[in-house]
mmCIF file of C-alpha atoms in Angstrom:
data_model
loop_
_atom_site.group_PDB
_atom_site.id
_atom_site.type_symbol
_atom_site.label_atom_id
_atom_site.label_comp_id
_atom_site.label_asym_id
_atom_site.label_seq_id
_atom_site.Cartn_x
_atom_site.Cartn_y
_atom_site.Cartn_z
ATOM 1 C CA MET H 1 76.596 -11.798 -105.761
ATOM 2 C CA LYS H 2 79.585 -14.002 -106.603
ATOM 3 C CA TYR H 3 80.470 -16.263 -103.678
ATOM 4 C CA VAL H 4 83.755 -18.097 -103.226
ATOM 5 C CA ILE H 5 84.389 -20.479 -100.338
ATOM 6 C CA ILE H 6 87.941 -20.462 -98.957
ATOM 7 C CA THR H 7 89.271 -22.565 -96.100
ATOM 8 C CA GLY H 8 92.166 -21.509 -93.888
ATOM 9 C CA VAL H 9 91.565 -17.762 -94.273
ATOM 10 C CA SER H 10 92.847 -16.660 -90.867
ATOM 11 C CA GLU H 11 96.474 -16.271 -91.975
ATOM 12 C CA GLY H 12 99.096 -17.164 -94.563
ATOM 13 C CA LEU H 13 98.242 -17.976 -98.159
ATOM 14 C CA GLY H 14 94.555 -18.488 -97.407
ATOM 15 C CA TYR H 15 94.356 -14.920 -96.074
ATOM 16 C CA GLU H 16 96.043 -13.567 -99.209
ATOM 17 C CA ILE H 17 93.798 -15.578 -101.525
ATOM 18 C CA ALA H 18 90.752 -14.209 -99.717
ATOM 19 C CA ARG H 19 92.089 -10.679 -100.068
ATOM 20 C CA VAL H 20 92.616 -11.098 -103.824
ATOM 21 C CA PHE H 21 89.105 -12.454 -104.364
ATOM 22 C CA LEU H 22 87.695 -9.521 -102.396
ATOM 23 C CA GLU H 23 89.622 -7.124 -104.650
ATOM 24 C CA LYS H 24 88.081 -8.823 -107.674
ATOM 25 C CA GLY H 25 84.536 -8.282 -106.466
ATOM 26 C CA PHE H 26 83.758 -11.646 -104.918
ATOM 27 C CA GLN H 27 82.003 -12.147 -101.603
ATOM 28 C CA VAL H 28 84.308 -14.435 -99.660
ATOM 29 C CA VAL H 29 82.866 -17.073 -97.358
ATOM 30 C CA GLY H 30 85.843 -17.954 -95.183
ATOM 31 C CA LEU H 31 86.168 -21.027 -92.990
ATOM 32 C CA SER H 32 88.753 -21.017 -90.204
ATOM 33 C CA ARG H 33 88.994 -21.162 -86.447
ATOM 34 C CA THR H 34 89.494 -17.408 -86.092
ATOM 35 C CA LYS H 35 88.190 -14.519 -88.173
ATOM 36 C CA PRO H 36 90.767 -12.485 -90.131
ATOM 37 C CA ASP H 37 90.730 -8.697 -90.362
ATOM 38 C CA LEU H 38 89.050 -8.855 -93.771
ATOM 39 C CA ASP H 39 85.532 -7.908 -94.853
ATOM 40 C CA ILE H 40 84.391 -11.493 -95.357
ATOM 41 C CA ILE H 41 81.562 -13.729 -94.254
ATOM 42 C CA HIS H 42 83.286 -15.818 -91.616
ATOM 43 C CA ILE H 43 82.024 -19.252 -90.591
ATOM 44 C CA PRO H 44 83.979 -20.444 -87.528
ATOM 45 C CA THR H 45 85.221 -23.921 -88.416
ATOM 46 C CA ASP H 46 87.520 -26.370 -86.669
ATOM 47 C CA PHE H 47 88.551 -28.976 -89.228
ATOM 48 C CA THR H 48 89.491 -31.424 -86.472
ATOM 49 C CA LYS H 49 85.884 -31.526 -85.252
ATOM 50 C CA LYS H 50 83.175 -33.323 -87.244
ATOM 51 C CA GLU H 51 80.380 -31.354 -85.567
ATOM 52 C CA SER H 52 82.017 -28.031 -86.459
ATOM 53 C CA ILE H 53 82.415 -29.032 -90.111
ATOM 54 C CA GLU H 54 78.835 -30.241 -90.387
ATOM 55 C CA LYS H 55 77.513 -27.043 -88.856
ATOM 56 C CA SER H 56 79.476 -25.082 -91.477
ATOM 57 C CA ILE H 57 78.022 -27.267 -94.217
ATOM 58 C CA GLU H 58 74.515 -26.443 -92.986
ATOM 59 C CA VAL H 59 75.243 -22.700 -93.013
ATOM 60 C CA ILE H 60 76.662 -22.849 -96.553
ATOM 61 C CA LYS H 61 73.686 -24.817 -97.835
ATOM 62 C CA GLU H 62 71.211 -22.481 -96.183
ATOM 63 C CA LYS H 63 72.761 -19.083 -96.963
ATOM 64 C CA TYR H 64 75.616 -19.304 -99.479
ATOM 65 C CA SER H 65 74.806 -22.198 -101.778
ATOM 66 C CA GLN H 66 75.321 -20.163 -104.986
ATOM 67 C CA PHE H 67 79.130 -20.300 -104.920
ATOM 68 C CA SER H 68 81.277 -20.455 -108.033
ATOM 69 C CA CYS H 69 84.552 -21.670 -106.539
ATOM 70 C CA VAL H 70 85.920 -23.536 -103.524
ATOM 71 C CA VAL H 71 89.562 -23.085 -102.496
ATOM 72 C CA CYS H 72 90.911 -25.634 -100.017
ATOM 73 C CA CYS H 73 93.843 -23.961 -98.288
ATOM 74 C CA ALA H 74 93.600 -25.004 -94.628
ATOM 75 C CA ALA H 75 96.760 -26.740 -93.412
ATOM 76 C CA VAL H 76 98.901 -27.322 -90.347
ATOM 77 C CA GLY H 77 102.411 -28.749 -90.180
ATOM 78 C CA TYR H 78 104.988 -29.615 -87.549
ATOM 79 C CA ILE H 79 108.750 -30.097 -87.591
ATOM 80 C CA GLU H 80 109.128 -33.622 -86.194
ATOM 81 C CA SER H 81 111.330 -36.477 -87.392
ATOM 82 C CA LEU H 82 109.936 -39.971 -87.846
ATOM 83 C CA ASP H 83 111.781 -41.261 -84.778
ATOM 84 C CA LYS H 84 110.161 -38.580 -82.595
ATOM 85 C CA ASP H 85 106.578 -38.833 -83.730
ATOM 86 C CA ASN H 86 103.925 -36.887 -81.820
ATOM 87 C CA TYR H 87 100.626 -38.738 -82.217
ATOM 88 C CA GLU H 88 98.427 -35.726 -81.499
ATOM 89 C CA HIS H 89 100.280 -33.558 -84.019
ATOM 90 C CA THR H 90 100.106 -36.219 -86.717
ATOM 91 C CA ASP H 91 96.397 -36.750 -86.066
ATOM 92 C CA GLU H 92 95.786 -32.996 -86.314
ATOM 93 C CA MET H 93 97.662 -32.746 -89.623
ATOM 94 C CA PHE H 94 95.620 -35.511 -91.232
ATOM 95 C CA GLN H 95 92.366 -34.133 -89.836
ATOM 96 C CA VAL H 96 92.965 -30.572 -91.060
ATOM 97 C CA ASN H 97 94.940 -31.171 -94.247
ATOM 98 C CA ILE H 98 92.835 -34.018 -95.658
ATOM 99 C CA ILE H 99 89.984 -35.548 -93.687
ATOM 100 C CA GLY H 100 88.190 -32.423 -92.472
ATOM 101 C CA GLN H 101 88.273 -30.557 -95.766
ATOM 102 C CA ASN H 102 87.172 -33.636 -97.667
ATOM 103 C CA HIS H 103 84.189 -33.949 -95.309
ATOM 104 C CA LEU H 104 83.297 -30.349 -96.104
ATOM 105 C CA LEU H 105 83.509 -30.977 -99.851
ATOM 106 C CA SER H 106 81.412 -34.112 -99.557
ATOM 107 C CA GLY H 107 78.736 -32.131 -97.741
ATOM 108 C CA ILE H 108 78.499 -29.476 -100.471
ATOM 109 C CA ALA H 109 79.183 -31.754 -103.451
ATOM 110 C CA ASP H 110 75.655 -31.464 -104.860
ATOM 111 C CA GLU H 111 75.925 -27.673 -104.823
ATOM 112 C CA MET H 112 79.346 -27.808 -106.525
ATOM 113 C CA LYS H 113 77.892 -29.920 -109.298
ATOM 114 C CA GLN H 114 74.776 -27.782 -109.721
ATOM 115 C CA ASN H 115 76.799 -24.545 -109.760
ATOM 116 C CA ILE H 116 79.536 -25.983 -112.005
ATOM 117 C CA SER H 117 81.951 -24.687 -109.386
ATOM 118 C CA ASP H 118 85.707 -24.720 -109.700
ATOM 119 C CA LEU H 119 87.555 -26.657 -107.002
ATOM 120 C CA VAL H 120 91.079 -25.485 -106.183
ATOM 121 C CA PHE H 121 93.395 -27.366 -103.837
ATOM 122 C CA ILE H 122 96.521 -25.785 -102.376
ATOM 123 C CA GLY H 123 99.129 -28.491 -101.928
ATOM 124 C CA ALA H 124 102.886 -28.102 -101.559
ATOM 125 C CA THR H 125 106.048 -29.230 -103.307
ATOM 126 C CA ILE H 126 106.944 -31.103 -100.114
ATOM 127 C CA GLY H 127 104.310 -33.618 -101.210
ATOM 128 C CA TYR H 128 106.508 -34.823 -104.092
ATOM 129 C CA LYS H 129 109.415 -36.303 -102.131
ATOM 130 C CA GLY H 130 110.508 -37.389 -98.678
ATOM 131 C CA ASN H 131 111.476 -34.750 -96.146
ATOM 132 C CA THR H 132 113.791 -35.103 -93.169
ATOM 133 C CA PHE H 133 112.296 -32.352 -91.050
ATOM 134 C CA MET H 134 108.550 -32.556 -91.736
ATOM 135 C CA PRO H 135 107.964 -36.136 -92.915
ATOM 136 C CA MET H 136 104.376 -36.609 -91.751
ATOM 137 C CA TYR H 137 103.403 -33.191 -93.090
ATOM 138 C CA SER H 138 104.845 -34.275 -96.441
ATOM 139 C CA VAL H 139 102.741 -37.452 -96.222
ATOM 140 C CA THR H 140 99.578 -35.380 -95.820
ATOM 141 C CA LYS H 141 100.540 -33.243 -98.805
ATOM 142 C CA TRP H 142 101.104 -36.404 -100.845
ATOM 143 C CA GLY H 143 97.606 -37.365 -99.745
ATOM 144 C CA VAL H 144 96.251 -34.042 -100.980
ATOM 145 C CA ARG H 145 97.536 -34.908 -104.448
ATOM 146 C CA TRP H 146 95.484 -38.096 -104.480
ATOM 147 C CA LEU H 147 92.486 -36.338 -103.008
ATOM 148 C CA ILE H 148 92.700 -34.015 -106.010
ATOM 149 C CA GLU H 149 92.771 -36.939 -108.425
ATOM 150 C CA ASN H 150 89.792 -38.597 -106.774
ATOM 151 C CA TRP H 151 87.712 -35.413 -106.800
ATOM 152 C CA ARG H 152 88.595 -35.055 -110.465
ATOM 153 C CA GLN H 153 87.286 -38.589 -110.941
ATOM 154 C CA GLU H 154 84.115 -37.741 -109.000
ATOM 155 C CA LEU H 155 83.484 -34.655 -111.141
ATOM 156 C CA LYS H 156 84.666 -36.040 -114.485
ATOM 157 C CA ASP H 157 81.173 -35.974 -116.013
ATOM 158 C CA LYS H 158 80.580 -32.398 -114.855
ATOM 159 C CA LYS H 159 82.050 -29.148 -116.101
ATOM 160 C CA CYS H 160 83.616 -28.418 -112.713
ATOM 161 C CA ARG H 161 87.356 -27.800 -112.971
ATOM 162 C CA VAL H 162 89.630 -29.398 -110.365
ATOM 163 C CA ILE H 163 92.896 -27.505 -110.011
ATOM 164 C CA GLY H 164 95.915 -28.513 -107.926
ATOM 165 C CA ILE H 165 98.500 -25.828 -107.085
ATOM 166 C CA HIS H 166 101.644 -26.888 -105.240
ATOM 167 C CA PRO H 167 103.946 -24.035 -104.172
ATOM 168 C CA GLY H 168 107.296 -24.321 -102.444
ATOM 169 C CA GLY H 169 108.160 -22.427 -99.276
ATOM 170 C CA LEU H 170 106.211 -19.190 -98.877
ATOM 171 C CA ASN H 171 107.065 -16.057 -96.941
ATOM 172 C CA THR H 172 104.172 -16.658 -94.555
ATOM 173 C CA ASP H 173 104.482 -16.015 -90.846
ATOM 174 C CA SER H 174 104.449 -19.743 -90.172
ATOM 175 C CA ASN H 175 107.700 -20.041 -92.131
ATOM 176 C CA ILE H 176 109.614 -16.941 -91.114
ATOM 177 C CA TRP H 177 108.673 -16.221 -87.504
ATOM 178 C CA GLU H 178 111.591 -16.549 -85.129
ATOM 179 C CA ARG H 179 110.375 -19.930 -83.841
ATOM 180 C CA TRP H 180 108.805 -21.390 -86.982
ATOM 181 C CA ARG H 181 109.545 -23.738 -89.841
ATOM 182 C CA GLU H 182 112.209 -22.305 -92.114
ATOM 183 C CA THR H 183 113.877 -20.503 -89.208
ATOM 184 C CA LEU H 184 113.984 -23.656 -87.080
ATOM 185 C CA ILE H 185 115.239 -25.784 -89.956
ATOM 186 C CA SER H 186 117.906 -23.193 -90.654
ATOM 187 C CA GLY H 187 119.021 -23.529 -87.050
ATOM 188 C CA ILE H 188 119.282 -27.307 -87.416
ATOM 189 C CA THR H 189 121.145 -27.312 -90.737
ATOM 190 C CA LYS H 190 123.222 -24.174 -90.044
ATOM 191 C CA LYS H 191 122.249 -22.998 -93.521
ATOM 192 C CA PRO H 192 120.581 -19.612 -94.047
ATOM 193 C CA VAL H 193 116.913 -19.456 -94.959
ATOM 194 C CA GLY H 194 116.711 -19.497 -98.741
ATOM 195 C CA THR H 195 114.588 -17.352 -100.998
ATOM 196 C CA LEU H 196 110.893 -17.820 -100.272
ATOM 197 C CA LEU H 197 107.962 -17.430 -102.632
ATOM 198 C CA ASP H 198 105.897 -14.275 -102.213
ATOM 199 C CA LYS H 199 102.474 -15.211 -100.841
ATOM 200 C CA GLU H 200 100.755 -12.272 -102.544
ATOM 201 C CA GLU H 201 102.049 -13.251 -105.978
ATOM 202 C CA VAL H 202 101.057 -16.885 -105.443
ATOM 203 C CA ALA H 203 97.579 -15.771 -104.341
ATOM 204 C CA ARG H 204 97.172 -13.753 -107.528
ATOM 205 C CA PHE H 205 98.271 -16.755 -109.554
ATOM 206 C CA VAL H 206 95.681 -18.917 -107.795
ATOM 207 C CA TYR H 207 92.998 -16.427 -108.824
ATOM 208 C CA SER H 208 94.266 -16.357 -112.416
ATOM 209 C CA THR H 209 93.787 -20.117 -112.840
ATOM 210 C CA ILE H 210 90.005 -19.780 -112.755
ATOM 211 C CA GLN H 211 89.938 -16.902 -115.237
ATOM 212 C CA LEU H 212 90.592 -19.068 -118.271
ATOM 213 C CA PRO H 213 87.673 -20.228 -120.443
ATOM 214 C CA LYS H 214 85.580 -22.812 -118.622
ATOM 215 C CA ASN H 215 86.669 -25.592 -120.975
ATOM 216 C CA MET H 216 90.334 -25.086 -119.982
ATOM 217 C CA GLU H 217 91.480 -26.758 -116.770
ATOM 218 C CA ILE H 218 94.938 -26.161 -115.304
ATOM 219 C CA SER H 219 95.088 -29.568 -113.685
ATOM 220 C CA GLU H 220 98.403 -29.375 -111.837
ATOM 221 C CA VAL H 221 100.898 -26.592 -111.157
ATOM 222 C CA ILE H 222 104.204 -26.972 -109.309
ATOM 223 C CA ILE H 223 105.723 -23.658 -108.216
ATOM 224 C CA ASN H 224 109.367 -24.137 -107.260
ATOM 225 C CA ARG H 225 111.647 -21.663 -105.558
ATOM 226 C CA LYS H 226 114.630 -20.401 -107.543
#
């Protein structure tokens, strides 16, 4: 059985990535707070809680250690300007977007190396420049870029590929719900919501990056909206 570990599978891009891997014959081991309506192995995981992450690590090691790919897609973000910082929100973003997922990877690093697993990080184009509306979220996504580089350094003597994919705004519920990101920002700027990337197409692209020969690594991809 081909196992793939995916974080953030309950909704959004993580959900779509899980669905694509299922279509391709993989058994998906999904880590998120809530279980999606997909036929996956779900490990309830709260990436803000060390104990929850370490319990998930134990389950993976015990039952699903023969994985061929890990996709880090868990993320949270808030619309808050720098002069109206919410400490709890900022703490949550760093815990989920960087610290928690890195702790997971550290716990299964030996298995990644033994399996020659691919490691795919889902970043965002917001991590390449400052942002007025979601500045601390953009800081965490900048941090994801350097987490990618440091995992590449950690795995440089292995055949594990480390892939960073950074899409622009997606047509996920978190962006297009009546009270969420792009809609709220549109209300602030008085500009209509622009064209968003299709989450299903991006998910299929994510899958395609690990289909190349093992000696070919797509190190960094930036997917802009047009």
